[in-house]
Short mmCIF file of C-alpha atoms in Angstrom, two decimals:
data_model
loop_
_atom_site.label_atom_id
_atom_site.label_comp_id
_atom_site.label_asym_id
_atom_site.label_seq_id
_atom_site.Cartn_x
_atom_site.Cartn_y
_atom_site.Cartn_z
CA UNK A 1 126.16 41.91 76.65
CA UNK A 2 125.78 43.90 73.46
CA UNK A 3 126.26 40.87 71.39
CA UNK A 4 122.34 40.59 71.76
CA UNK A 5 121.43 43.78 70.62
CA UNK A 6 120.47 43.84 67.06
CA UNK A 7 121.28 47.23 66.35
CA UNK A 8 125.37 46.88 67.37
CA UNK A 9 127.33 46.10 64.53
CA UNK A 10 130.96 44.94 64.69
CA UNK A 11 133.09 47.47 63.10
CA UNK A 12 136.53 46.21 63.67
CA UNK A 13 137.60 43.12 65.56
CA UNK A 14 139.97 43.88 68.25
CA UNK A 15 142.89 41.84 68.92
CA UNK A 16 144.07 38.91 70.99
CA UNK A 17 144.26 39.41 74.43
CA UNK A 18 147.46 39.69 76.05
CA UNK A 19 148.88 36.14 76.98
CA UNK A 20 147.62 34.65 80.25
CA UNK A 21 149.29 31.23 81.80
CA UNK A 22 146.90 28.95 82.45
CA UNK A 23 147.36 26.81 85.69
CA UNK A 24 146.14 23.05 86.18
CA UNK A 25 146.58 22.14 89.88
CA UNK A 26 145.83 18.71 91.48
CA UNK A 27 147.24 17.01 94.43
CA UNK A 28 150.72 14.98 94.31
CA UNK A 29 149.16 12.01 94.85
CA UNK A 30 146.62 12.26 92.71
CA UNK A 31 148.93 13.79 89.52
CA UNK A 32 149.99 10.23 88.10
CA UNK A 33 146.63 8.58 88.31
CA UNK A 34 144.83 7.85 84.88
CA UNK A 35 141.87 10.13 84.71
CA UNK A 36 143.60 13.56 86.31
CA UNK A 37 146.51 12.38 83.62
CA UNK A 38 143.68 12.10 80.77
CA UNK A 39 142.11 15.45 81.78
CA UNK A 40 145.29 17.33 81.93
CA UNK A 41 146.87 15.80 78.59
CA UNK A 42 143.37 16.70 76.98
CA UNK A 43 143.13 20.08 78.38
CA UNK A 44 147.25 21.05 77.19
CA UNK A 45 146.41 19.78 73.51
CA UNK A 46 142.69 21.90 73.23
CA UNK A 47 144.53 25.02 74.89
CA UNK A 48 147.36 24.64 72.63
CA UNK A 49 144.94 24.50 69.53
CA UNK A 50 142.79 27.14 70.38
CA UNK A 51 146.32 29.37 70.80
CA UNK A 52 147.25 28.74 67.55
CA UNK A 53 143.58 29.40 65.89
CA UNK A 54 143.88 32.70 67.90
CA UNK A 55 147.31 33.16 66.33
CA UNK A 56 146.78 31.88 62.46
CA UNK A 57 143.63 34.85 62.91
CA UNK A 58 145.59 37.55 64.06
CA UNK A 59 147.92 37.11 61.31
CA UNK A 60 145.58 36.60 58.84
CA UNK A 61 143.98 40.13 59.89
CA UNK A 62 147.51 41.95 59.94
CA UNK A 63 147.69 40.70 55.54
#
């Protein structure tokens, strides 16, 4: 909301929010199948990379 407003200026960056788990759900049956496979290998490796990004920043804003 106050990202819009022109006259806000970040003057810190707070940190990461506190870890969350993040659950994929899908029926037994359909778990195996190709596509709900592809979606949920696709979805562990973005997660994964946007948890380290999050990571390598914090760090670099604790040097």
């Amino acid at each position: 909301m106050a990202a819009s407003d022109d006259d806000l200026v970040y003057r810190f960056r707070p940190g990461m929010p506190p870890a969350a788990e993040i659950w994929l759900m899908t029926h037994e049956r359909l778990r195996y199948t190709p596509r709900v496979r592809a979606v949920m290998d696709v979805a562990k490796v973005l997660l994964s990379q946007h948890a380290a990004e999050g990571l390598r920043r914090q760090r670099k804003e604790l040097v």
